Tab-separated table of C-alpha atoms and ligand atoms in Angstrom:
chain	number	residue	atom	x	y	z
P	1304	MET	CA	-6.674	29.344	42.498
P	1305	ALA	CA	-9.167	32.166	42.203
P	1306	GLU	CA	-8.124	35.102	44.378
P	1307	ARG	CA	-10.747	36.499	46.680
P	1308	SER	CA	-11.073	40.241	46.445
P	1309	SER	CA	-12.109	43.001	48.804
P	1310	GLY	CA	-13.099	44.916	45.657
P	1311	LEU	CA	-10.595	47.642	46.510
P	1312	GLU	CA	-7.330	46.136	45.199
P	1313	GLY	CA	-5.651	48.588	42.893
P	1314	VAL	CA	-8.224	51.316	43.524
P	1315	VAL	CA	-6.394	54.590	44.120
P	1316	VAL	CA	-8.148	56.439	46.956
P	1317	ALA	CA	-5.513	59.121	47.494
P	1318	GLU	CA	-2.364	60.647	46.094
P	1319	THR	CA	0.445	60.663	48.626
P	1320	ARG	CA	3.982	61.949	49.013
P	1321	LEU	CA	4.506	59.856	52.147
P	1322	SER	CA	5.281	56.264	51.154
P	1323	ASP	CA	5.052	53.868	48.243
P	1324	VAL	CA	4.672	50.090	48.312
P	1325	ASP	CA	5.619	48.015	45.259
P	1326	GLY	CA	4.241	44.569	46.020
P	1327	GLU	CA	5.682	42.836	42.955
P	1328	ALA	CA	9.233	44.113	43.442
P	1329	GLY	CA	9.099	43.990	47.248
P	1330	ARG	CA	10.051	47.621	47.577
P	1331	LEU	CA	8.994	50.173	50.190
P	1332	VAL	CA	9.897	53.830	49.820
P	1333	ILE	CA	9.288	56.135	52.797
P	1334	ALA	CA	9.550	59.896	52.316
P	1335	GLY	CA	11.599	59.362	49.180
P	1336	ARG	CA	14.078	56.683	50.363
P	1337	ASP	CA	14.044	52.890	50.423
P	1338	VAL	CA	13.306	51.523	53.874
P	1339	GLU	CA	16.621	49.594	53.838
P	1340	ASP	CA	18.497	52.908	53.521
P	1341	LEU	CA	16.607	54.580	56.359
P	1342	ALA	CA	16.397	52.003	59.149
P	1343	GLY	CA	19.503	52.119	61.311
P	1344	ARG	CA	20.878	55.197	59.516
P	1345	VAL	CA	18.242	57.887	60.061
P	1346	SER	CA	16.453	58.408	63.372
P	1347	PHE	CA	12.730	58.004	63.944
P	1348	GLU	CA	12.549	61.735	64.656
P	1349	ALA	CA	14.154	62.528	61.286
P	1350	VAL	CA	11.722	60.287	59.397
P	1351	ALA	CA	8.741	61.612	61.375
P	1352	GLY	CA	9.869	65.165	60.499
P	1353	ALA	CA	10.130	64.250	56.816
P	1354	LEU	CA	6.644	62.738	56.854
P	1355	ILE	CA	4.760	65.189	59.049
P	1356	GLU	CA	6.480	68.461	58.142
P	1357	GLY	CA	8.143	67.582	54.833
P	1358	GLN	CA	11.513	68.665	56.320
P	1359	ARG	CA	14.519	66.440	55.737
P	1360	SER	CA	17.492	68.329	57.201
P	1361	PRO	CA	19.554	67.024	60.168
P	1362	ALA	CA	18.813	70.328	61.946
P	1363	PHE	CA	15.101	69.642	61.649
P	1364	ALA	CA	15.601	66.129	63.044
P	1365	GLU	CA	17.051	67.833	66.131
P	1366	THR	CA	14.007	70.147	66.303
P	1367	MET	CA	11.739	67.107	66.110
P	1368	ARG	CA	13.705	65.343	68.840
P	1369	ARG	CA	13.224	68.316	71.154
P	1370	ALA	CA	9.558	68.752	70.233
P	1371	LEU	CA	8.771	65.074	70.790
P	1372	GLY	CA	10.645	65.076	74.110
P	1373	GLU	CA	8.646	68.074	75.295
P	1374	ALA	CA	5.428	66.447	74.108
P	1375	ARG	CA	6.195	63.302	76.130
P	1376	GLY	CA	6.806	65.514	79.151
P	1377	ARG	CA	3.490	67.337	78.636
P	1378	ALA	CA	1.609	64.054	78.230
P	1379	TRP	CA	3.057	62.713	81.472
P	1380	ALA	CA	2.221	65.896	83.404
P	1381	ALA	CA	-1.233	66.593	82.004
P	1382	LEU	CA	-2.723	63.270	80.991
P	1383	LEU	CA	-1.688	60.707	83.593
P	1384	PRO	CA	-4.558	61.521	85.999
P	1385	LEU	CA	-7.059	61.298	83.108
P	1386	TRP	CA	-5.604	57.960	82.009
P	1387	ARG	CA	-6.083	56.069	85.279
P	1388	ASP	CA	-9.016	53.910	84.128
P	1389	ALA	CA	-7.698	53.403	80.584
P	1390	LEU	CA	-4.330	52.192	81.937
P	1391	GLY	CA	-6.146	49.505	83.903
P	1392	LEU	CA	-7.679	47.842	80.821
P	1393	GLY	CA	-6.326	44.341	80.177
P	1394	ASP	CA	-5.774	44.580	76.407
P	1395	GLY	CA	-3.038	47.001	75.364
P	1396	MET	CA	-4.761	48.158	72.183
P	1397	ALA	CA	-8.133	48.614	73.896
P	1398	ALA	CA	-6.312	50.630	76.558
P	1399	LEU	CA	-4.481	52.727	73.960
P	1400	ARG	CA	-7.726	53.376	72.086
P	1401	ALA	CA	-9.329	54.622	75.307
P	1402	GLY	CA	-6.272	56.637	76.353
P	1403	VAL	CA	-5.872	58.413	73.018
P	1404	ALA	CA	-9.597	59.163	72.835
P	1405	LEU	CA	-9.160	61.198	76.040
P	1406	LEU	CA	-6.861	63.650	74.279
P	1407	GLU	CA	-10.078	65.480	73.391
P	1408	ARG	CA	-9.578	67.929	70.555
P	1409	ASP	CA	-5.832	68.074	70.014
P	1410	ASP	CA	-4.591	68.676	66.486
P	1411	ASP	CA	-0.856	68.752	67.160
P	1412	PRO	CA	0.889	65.619	65.771
P	1413	MET	CA	3.724	66.042	68.295
P	1414	ASP	CA	1.257	65.849	71.187
P	1415	ILE	CA	-0.340	62.730	69.737
P	1416	VAL	CA	2.892	60.889	68.874
P	1417	GLY	CA	4.430	61.842	72.243
P	1418	ALA	CA	1.318	60.840	74.206
P	1419	ILE	CA	1.065	57.448	72.496
P	1420	ALA	CA	4.631	56.537	73.530
P	1421	VAL	CA	4.037	57.638	77.131
P	1422	PHE	CA	0.727	55.802	77.309
P	1423	ALA	CA	1.997	52.570	75.708
P	1424	ALA	CA	5.016	52.441	78.036
P	1425	ALA	CA	2.885	53.236	81.106
P	1426	TRP	CA	0.406	50.510	80.129
P	1427	ALA	CA	3.231	47.975	79.671
P	1428	ARG	CA	4.578	48.824	83.168
P	1429	ARG	CA	1.137	48.745	84.797
P	1430	ALA	CA	0.334	45.401	83.139
P	1431	ARG	CA	3.398	43.930	84.885
P	1432	GLY	CA	2.477	45.551	88.211
P	1433	LEU	CA	5.483	47.900	88.117
P	1434	PRO	CA	5.573	51.596	89.094
P	1435	LEU	CA	5.365	53.985	86.142
P	1436	VAL	CA	8.493	55.734	84.860
P	1437	ALA	CA	8.399	59.406	83.821
P	1438	PRO	CA	9.743	60.363	80.387
P	1439	ASP	CA	13.110	62.040	79.902
P	1440	PRO	CA	12.469	64.878	77.429
P	1441	ALA	CA	16.190	65.052	76.578
P	1442	ALA	CA	16.329	61.440	75.327
P	1443	GLY	CA	15.594	60.144	71.831
P	1444	HIS	CA	12.079	58.829	71.284
P	1445	ALA	CA	13.055	55.145	70.924
P	1446	ALA	CA	15.516	55.183	73.836
P	1447	ASP	CA	13.020	56.960	76.078
P	1448	TYR	CA	10.207	54.571	75.186
P	1449	LEU	CA	12.426	51.644	76.207
P	1450	ARG	CA	13.518	53.447	79.366
P	1451	MET	CA	9.897	54.103	80.353
P	1452	ILE	CA	9.169	50.373	79.836
P	1453	THR	CA	12.214	48.821	81.505
P	1454	GLY	CA	13.095	51.540	84.034
P	1455	GLN	CA	16.690	51.717	82.730
P	1456	ALA	CA	18.326	53.748	79.981
P	1457	PRO	CA	18.984	51.174	77.207
P	1458	ASP	CA	22.459	50.620	75.831
P	1459	SER	CA	23.090	52.114	72.430
P	1460	ALA	CA	22.700	48.878	70.386
P	1461	VAL	CA	19.302	48.249	71.954
P	1462	ALA	CA	18.103	51.839	71.442
P	1463	ARG	CA	19.350	51.747	67.856
P	1464	ALA	CA	17.461	48.512	67.136
P	1465	LEU	CA	14.182	49.909	68.446
P	1466	ASP	CA	14.755	53.143	66.530
P	1467	ALA	CA	15.277	51.070	63.352
P	1468	TYR	CA	12.032	49.207	64.070
P	1469	LEU	CA	10.087	52.471	64.541
P	1470	VAL	CA	11.453	53.766	61.228
P	1471	THR	CA	10.689	50.488	59.419
P	1472	VAL	CA	7.000	50.479	60.335
P	1473	VAL	CA	6.321	54.244	60.447
P	1474	ASP	CA	4.308	54.281	57.218
P	1475	HIS	CA	3.166	51.784	54.612
P	1476	GLY	CA	0.959	53.111	51.848
P	1477	MET	CA	-2.801	52.790	52.092
P	1478	ASN	CA	-2.914	50.051	54.734
P	1479	ALA	CA	-6.132	49.497	56.699
P	1480	SER	CA	-5.373	51.773	59.661
P	1481	THR	CA	-4.020	54.587	57.487
P	1482	PHE	CA	-7.063	54.347	55.234
P	1483	THR	CA	-9.265	54.508	58.346
P	1484	ALA	CA	-7.448	57.630	59.542
P	1485	ARG	CA	-7.809	59.275	56.130
P	1486	VAL	CA	-11.502	58.453	55.871
P	1487	ILE	CA	-12.142	60.035	59.276
P	1488	ALA	CA	-9.967	63.046	58.417
P	1489	SER	CA	-11.815	63.460	55.123
P	1490	THR	CA	-15.059	64.156	56.977
P	1491	GLY	CA	-13.459	67.236	58.575
P	1492	SER	CA	-13.248	65.493	61.948
P	1493	ASP	CA	-10.338	66.127	64.318
P	1494	MET	CA	-6.949	64.391	64.371
P	1495	VAL	CA	-7.590	62.566	67.662
P	1496	SER	CA	-10.701	60.917	66.201
P	1497	ALA	CA	-8.726	59.854	63.127
P	1498	ILE	CA	-5.926	58.340	65.238
P	1499	THR	CA	-8.381	56.647	67.616
P	1500	GLY	CA	-10.101	55.006	64.634
P	1501	ALA	CA	-6.735	53.973	63.197
P	1502	ILE	CA	-5.813	52.285	66.490
P	1503	GLY	CA	-9.053	50.299	66.238
P	1504	ALA	CA	-8.055	49.091	62.761
P	1505	LEU	CA	-4.482	48.276	63.803
P	1506	LYS	CA	-5.795	46.174	66.702
P	1507	GLY	CA	-7.025	43.404	64.371
P	1508	PRO	CA	-4.910	40.236	64.020
P	1509	LEU	CA	-4.887	40.551	60.225
P	1510	HIS	CA	-3.178	43.953	60.536
P	1511	GLY	CA	-1.110	44.921	63.596
P	1512	GLY	CA	-2.218	42.225	65.998
P	1513	ALA	CA	-0.105	39.435	64.485
P	1514	PRO	CA	3.346	39.720	66.152
P	1515	GLY	CA	2.158	38.540	69.566
P	1516	GLU	CA	0.689	35.497	67.857
P	1517	VAL	CA	3.950	34.904	65.968
P	1518	LEU	CA	5.778	34.685	69.282
P	1519	GLY	CA	3.111	32.302	70.572
P	1520	MET	CA	3.707	30.162	67.482
P	1521	LEU	CA	7.497	30.138	68.001
P	1522	ASP	CA	7.010	29.097	71.623
P	1523	ALA	CA	4.612	26.349	70.551
P	1524	VAL	CA	7.051	25.035	67.918
P	1525	GLY	CA	9.841	25.032	70.508
P	1526	THR	CA	12.818	23.782	68.461
P	1527	PRO	CA	13.830	24.140	64.785
P	1528	ASP	CA	13.526	20.385	64.086
P	1529	ARG	CA	9.808	20.505	64.980
P	1530	ALA	CA	9.022	23.380	62.605
P	1531	ASP	CA	7.932	21.427	59.567
P	1532	ALA	CA	5.606	19.020	61.376
P	1533	TRP	CA	4.062	21.849	63.382
P	1534	ILE	CA	3.380	23.990	60.291
P	1535	ALA	CA	1.966	21.007	58.388
P	1536	ALA	CA	-0.425	20.241	61.266
P	1537	GLU	CA	-1.597	23.858	61.512
P	1538	LEU	CA	-2.328	24.034	57.802
P	1539	ALA	CA	-4.073	20.664	57.868
P	1540	ALA	CA	-6.283	22.023	60.666
P	1541	GLY	CA	-7.200	24.969	58.392
P	1542	ARG	CA	-5.401	27.597	60.474
P	1543	ARG	CA	-3.382	30.532	59.150
P	1544	ILE	CA	0.298	30.888	59.880
P	1545	MET	CA	0.760	34.251	61.557
P	1546	GLY	CA	3.454	36.492	60.107
P	1547	MET	CA	3.104	34.891	56.658
P	1548	GLY	CA	1.309	36.342	53.637
P	1549	HIS	CA	0.445	39.875	52.657
P	1550	ARG	CA	-2.294	41.545	50.681
P	1551	ILE	CA	0.156	43.561	48.565
P	1552	TYR	CA	3.557	41.823	48.610
P	1553	ARG	CA	4.028	38.900	46.242
P	1554	VAL	CA	7.621	38.474	47.455
P	1555	ARG	CA	9.108	38.574	50.945
P	1556	ASP	CA	8.112	41.781	52.738
P	1557	PRO	CA	11.227	44.018	52.552
P	1558	ARG	CA	10.621	45.029	56.170
P	1559	ALA	CA	11.122	41.406	57.267
P	1560	ALA	CA	14.666	41.555	55.861
P	1561	VAL	CA	15.375	44.901	57.543
P	1562	LEU	CA	14.208	43.629	60.923
P	1563	GLU	CA	16.062	40.329	60.525
P	1564	ARG	CA	19.188	42.390	59.828
P	1565	GLU	CA	18.589	44.392	63.017
P	1566	VAL	CA	18.208	41.211	65.082
P	1567	THR	CA	21.501	39.937	63.667
P	1568	GLY	CA	23.075	43.293	64.608
P	1569	LEU	CA	21.823	42.879	68.165
P	1570	GLN	CA	23.404	39.443	68.360
P	1571	ARG	CA	26.708	40.835	67.088
P	1572	ALA	CA	26.511	43.425	69.887
P	1573	GLY	CA	26.211	40.567	72.385
P	1574	ILE	CA	22.461	40.837	72.968
P	1575	GLU	CA	20.778	37.473	72.896
P	1576	ALA	CA	17.982	37.018	70.345
P	1577	ALA	CA	16.744	33.679	71.601
P	1578	HIS	CA	14.256	33.033	68.821
P	1579	LEU	CA	16.284	33.917	65.716
P	1580	ASP	CA	17.356	30.405	64.605
P	1581	LEU	CA	13.935	29.019	65.454
P	1582	ALA	CA	12.219	31.817	63.515
P	1583	ARG	CA	14.348	31.135	60.443
P	1584	ALA	CA	13.458	27.433	60.557
P	1585	VAL	CA	9.744	28.171	60.994
P	1586	GLU	CA	9.807	30.721	58.175
P	1587	ALA	CA	11.482	28.231	55.819
P	1588	ALA	CA	9.009	25.475	56.713
P	1589	ALA	CA	6.009	27.804	56.378
P	1590	GLU	CA	7.214	29.137	53.038
P	1591	ARG	CA	7.689	25.605	51.698
P	1592	ARG	CA	4.372	24.259	52.966
P	1593	LEU	CA	2.404	27.328	51.848
P	1594	ALA	CA	3.961	27.114	48.364
P	1595	GLU	CA	2.803	23.490	48.119
P	1596	ARG	CA	-0.696	24.481	49.173
P	1597	HIS	CA	-0.995	27.678	47.150
P	1598	PRO	CA	1.358	27.280	44.173
P	1599	ASP	CA	-0.087	30.352	42.416
P	1600	ARG	CA	-0.113	32.632	45.429
P	1601	PRO	CA	3.280	33.478	46.955
P	1602	LEU	CA	2.840	33.588	50.739
P	1603	ARG	CA	6.097	34.788	52.283
P	1604	ALA	CA	7.133	36.304	55.610
P	1605	ASN	CA	5.662	39.701	56.408
P	1606	VAL	CA	6.900	42.428	58.764
P	1607	GLU	CA	5.235	40.888	61.811
P	1608	PHE	CA	7.363	37.750	61.638
P	1609	TYR	CA	10.646	39.433	62.570
P	1610	THR	CA	8.903	42.142	64.600
P	1611	ALA	CA	8.145	39.397	67.095
P	1612	VAL	CA	11.771	38.224	67.179
P	1613	LEU	CA	13.171	41.757	67.461
P	1614	LEU	CA	10.793	43.108	70.111
P	1615	HIS	CA	11.232	39.936	72.155
P	1616	ALA	CA	15.015	40.390	72.026
P	1617	LEU	CA	14.497	43.982	73.223
P	1618	ARG	CA	12.633	42.573	76.265
P	1619	ILE	CA	9.336	44.197	75.296
P	1620	SER	CA	6.500	42.019	76.540
P	1621	ARG	CA	4.324	40.227	73.999
P	1622	ALA	CA	1.246	42.121	75.157
P	1623	ALA	CA	2.996	45.401	74.295
P	1624	PHE	CA	3.949	44.424	70.706
P	1625	SER	CA	0.887	45.962	69.015
P	1626	PRO	CA	0.968	49.175	71.114
P	1627	THR	CA	4.669	49.494	70.146
P	1628	PHE	CA	3.638	49.251	66.480
P	1629	ALA	CA	1.225	52.146	67.156
P	1630	VAL	CA	4.052	54.192	68.752
P	1631	ALA	CA	5.736	54.178	65.339
P	1632	ARG	CA	2.742	54.270	63.006
P	1633	ALA	CA	1.223	57.245	64.857
P	1634	ALA	CA	3.648	59.526	62.997
P	1635	GLY	CA	2.542	58.105	59.639
P	1636	TRP	CA	-1.127	58.421	60.560
P	1637	CYS	CA	-0.720	62.088	61.571
P	1638	ALA	CA	1.093	62.843	58.312
P	1639	HIS	CA	-1.704	61.177	56.340
P	1640	VAL	CA	-4.363	63.123	58.227
P	1641	ARG	CA	-2.638	66.360	57.273
P	1642	GLU	CA	-2.221	65.276	53.677
P	1643	GLN	CA	-5.867	64.224	53.448
P	1644	ARG	CA	-7.077	67.499	54.909
P	1645	ALA	CA	-5.117	69.428	52.313
P	1646	THR	CA	-7.246	67.836	49.580
P	1647	GLY	CA	-10.495	68.906	51.237
P	1648	ARG	CA	-12.242	65.915	49.631
P	1649	LEU	CA	-14.629	63.549	51.419
P	1650	ILE	CA	-13.714	59.873	50.830
P	1651	ARG	CA	-16.981	58.192	49.920
P	1652	PRO	CA	-16.687	54.844	48.102
P	1653	SER	CA	-19.826	53.059	46.993
P	1654	SER	CA	-21.226	49.599	47.620
P	1655	LYS	CA	-23.129	47.199	45.421
P	1656	TYR	CA	-26.455	46.094	46.899
P	1657	VAL	CA	-26.842	42.316	46.798
P	1658	GLY	CA	-29.657	41.996	49.392
P	1659	ALA	CA	-33.184	40.754	48.904
P	1660	ARG	CA	-36.168	42.967	48.239
P	1661	TRP	CA	-38.319	43.387	51.360
P	1662	ALA	CA	-41.875	42.239	50.760
P	1663	ILE	CA	-44.323	44.283	52.902
P	1664	ALA	CA	-47.935	43.380	53.559
P	1665	GLY	CA	-50.104	45.311	51.149
P	1666	ASP	CA	-47.583	45.157	48.274
P	1667	GLY	CA	-49.462	44.720	45.034
P	1668	ALA	CA	-52.767	46.061	46.449
P	1669	ALA	CA	-54.530	48.318	44.012
X	843	LIG	N1	-1.457	31.034	56.425
X	843	LIG	C1	-2.150	30.109	55.741
X	843	LIG	N2	-2.871	30.391	54.631
X	843	LIG	C2	-2.866	31.657	54.210
X	843	LIG	C3	-2.162	32.674	54.875
X	843	LIG	C4	-1.436	32.319	56.019
X	843	LIG	N3	-0.743	33.223	56.708
X	843	LIG	N4	-2.347	33.838	54.231
X	843	LIG	C5	-3.169	33.572	53.188
X	843	LIG	N5	-3.469	32.246	53.190
X	843	LIG	C6	-4.313	31.543	52.234
X	843	LIG	C7	-5.773	31.780	52.524
X	843	LIG	O1	-6.299	30.821	53.428
X	843	LIG	C8	-6.393	31.702	51.161
X	843	LIG	O2	-6.581	30.363	50.821
X	843	LIG	P1	-7.977	29.845	50.197
X	843	LIG	O3	-8.189	30.701	48.978
X	843	LIG	O4	-7.710	28.405	49.931
X	843	LIG	O5	-9.010	30.105	51.248
X	843	LIG	C9	-5.306	32.243	50.245
X	843	LIG	O6	-4.070	32.084	50.946
X	843	LIG	C10	-5.475	33.721	49.935
X	843	LIG	O7	-5.813	34.362	51.126
X	843	LIG	P2	-6.502	35.783	51.213
X	843	LIG	O8	-7.258	35.842	52.488
X	843	LIG	O9	-7.188	36.128	49.936
X	843	LIG	O10	-5.224	36.663	51.257
X	843	LIG	P3	-5.144	38.130	51.755
X	843	LIG	O11	-4.558	38.953	50.711
X	843	LIG	O12	-6.448	38.596	52.324
X	843	LIG	O13	-4.127	37.887	52.940
X	843	LIG	C11	-3.361	38.480	55.049
X	843	LIG	C12	-3.416	38.838	53.574
X	843	LIG	C13	-2.212	39.272	55.677
X	843	LIG	C14	-4.664	38.860	55.696
X	843	LIG	C15	-3.106	36.951	55.203
X	843	LIG	O14	-1.958	36.555	54.497
X	843	LIG	C16	-3.034	36.520	56.657
X	843	LIG	O15	-4.066	36.283	57.297
X	843	LIG	N6	-1.786	36.406	57.226
X	843	LIG	C17	-1.644	36.053	58.605
X	843	LIG	C18	-1.837	37.268	59.506
X	843	LIG	C19	-0.684	38.232	59.431
X	843	LIG	O16	0.470	37.845	59.434
X	843	LIG	N7	-1.018	39.533	59.390
X	843	LIG	C20	-0.040	40.596	59.337
X	843	LIG	C21	-0.067	41.248	57.987
X	843	LIG	S1	1.238	42.433	57.806
């Protein structure tokens, strides 16, 4: 099968110290460590500190925890009145895009990462018609995000699982939203513009918009014994299986394994992950059917597959899945904006013109 190309595969548009994706080996390194070693062992604040400030000490993780807590507090106090209309928008990513755009000209990554968590949680509450919950600056970022969504401090296994999720998806090479952020940063524009643009890119179903659709798929399949027939019918109808396939990975996305591990951990802690067995059956059926259809193109589970299972088990609503992805990725985006700025170079790829020549009356007249 001939692979279609965006023309950019393999083109190096930046040098980065932030993360590295090896699609053949199925390896993701974030800030110098494999994602499997980080998730569940190192906090989101620690990884955000390593990415944004290049600091890896436990003491700095504590500094980041305080700084992010204060930033959430500032966002709640200063931005809530400004956010009234944005919080009323029906789509979580459209709302987040509008809410972040209102940060005006703020170049502090802490303010942006803190504000995104407060906004995303407030939107999730408002969407369910519930009163908003103020942040607790003393709490960890993951635990506080969950508390602002559910109204209750989460137990430690739940907070740990969300923290592991935030770490797992914090950065991922030159993905579409990160590239967007870097392009905007490369023009000399401000950080808020770069992050607003990145949110627009993440919103798409081929990037960060897939996990909600994965959950929809699992609900539609219903029981493990129906998985194979359901997948076969979808493929026969020419539809894509959400949560399967990746532009870079030619093996199973390593983040899928990390998140599956976290869901299993939740179950061991007595927290029900209703969709885990079903998800495994659907993944196996999809992998088998896709291999039959595309024998030369490995199409395996990507991060979104088990994101859906994990976030559902954490009682985060489907509509809030993509905004929760942005809560994590915001730290990676800010780090990339800083890194891009340090180069001082405008990103300006070229295009190949394949259009027709415009014939205008009078052409050829002497
Ligand atoms: N389900 C069914 N078929 C798929 C597929 C999927 N999830 N992913 C790719 N394919 C098929 C395509 O239809 C195409 O077949 P064709 O050549 O016969 O038309 C072939 O595999 C190659 O697809 P292509 O679009 O070139 O792959 P890509 O590198 O652009 O795909 C994704 C990457 C992520 C866009 C794609 O796998 C996809 O749409 N996945 C579902 C959405 C998703 O989970 N997104 C989250 C990504 S982290």
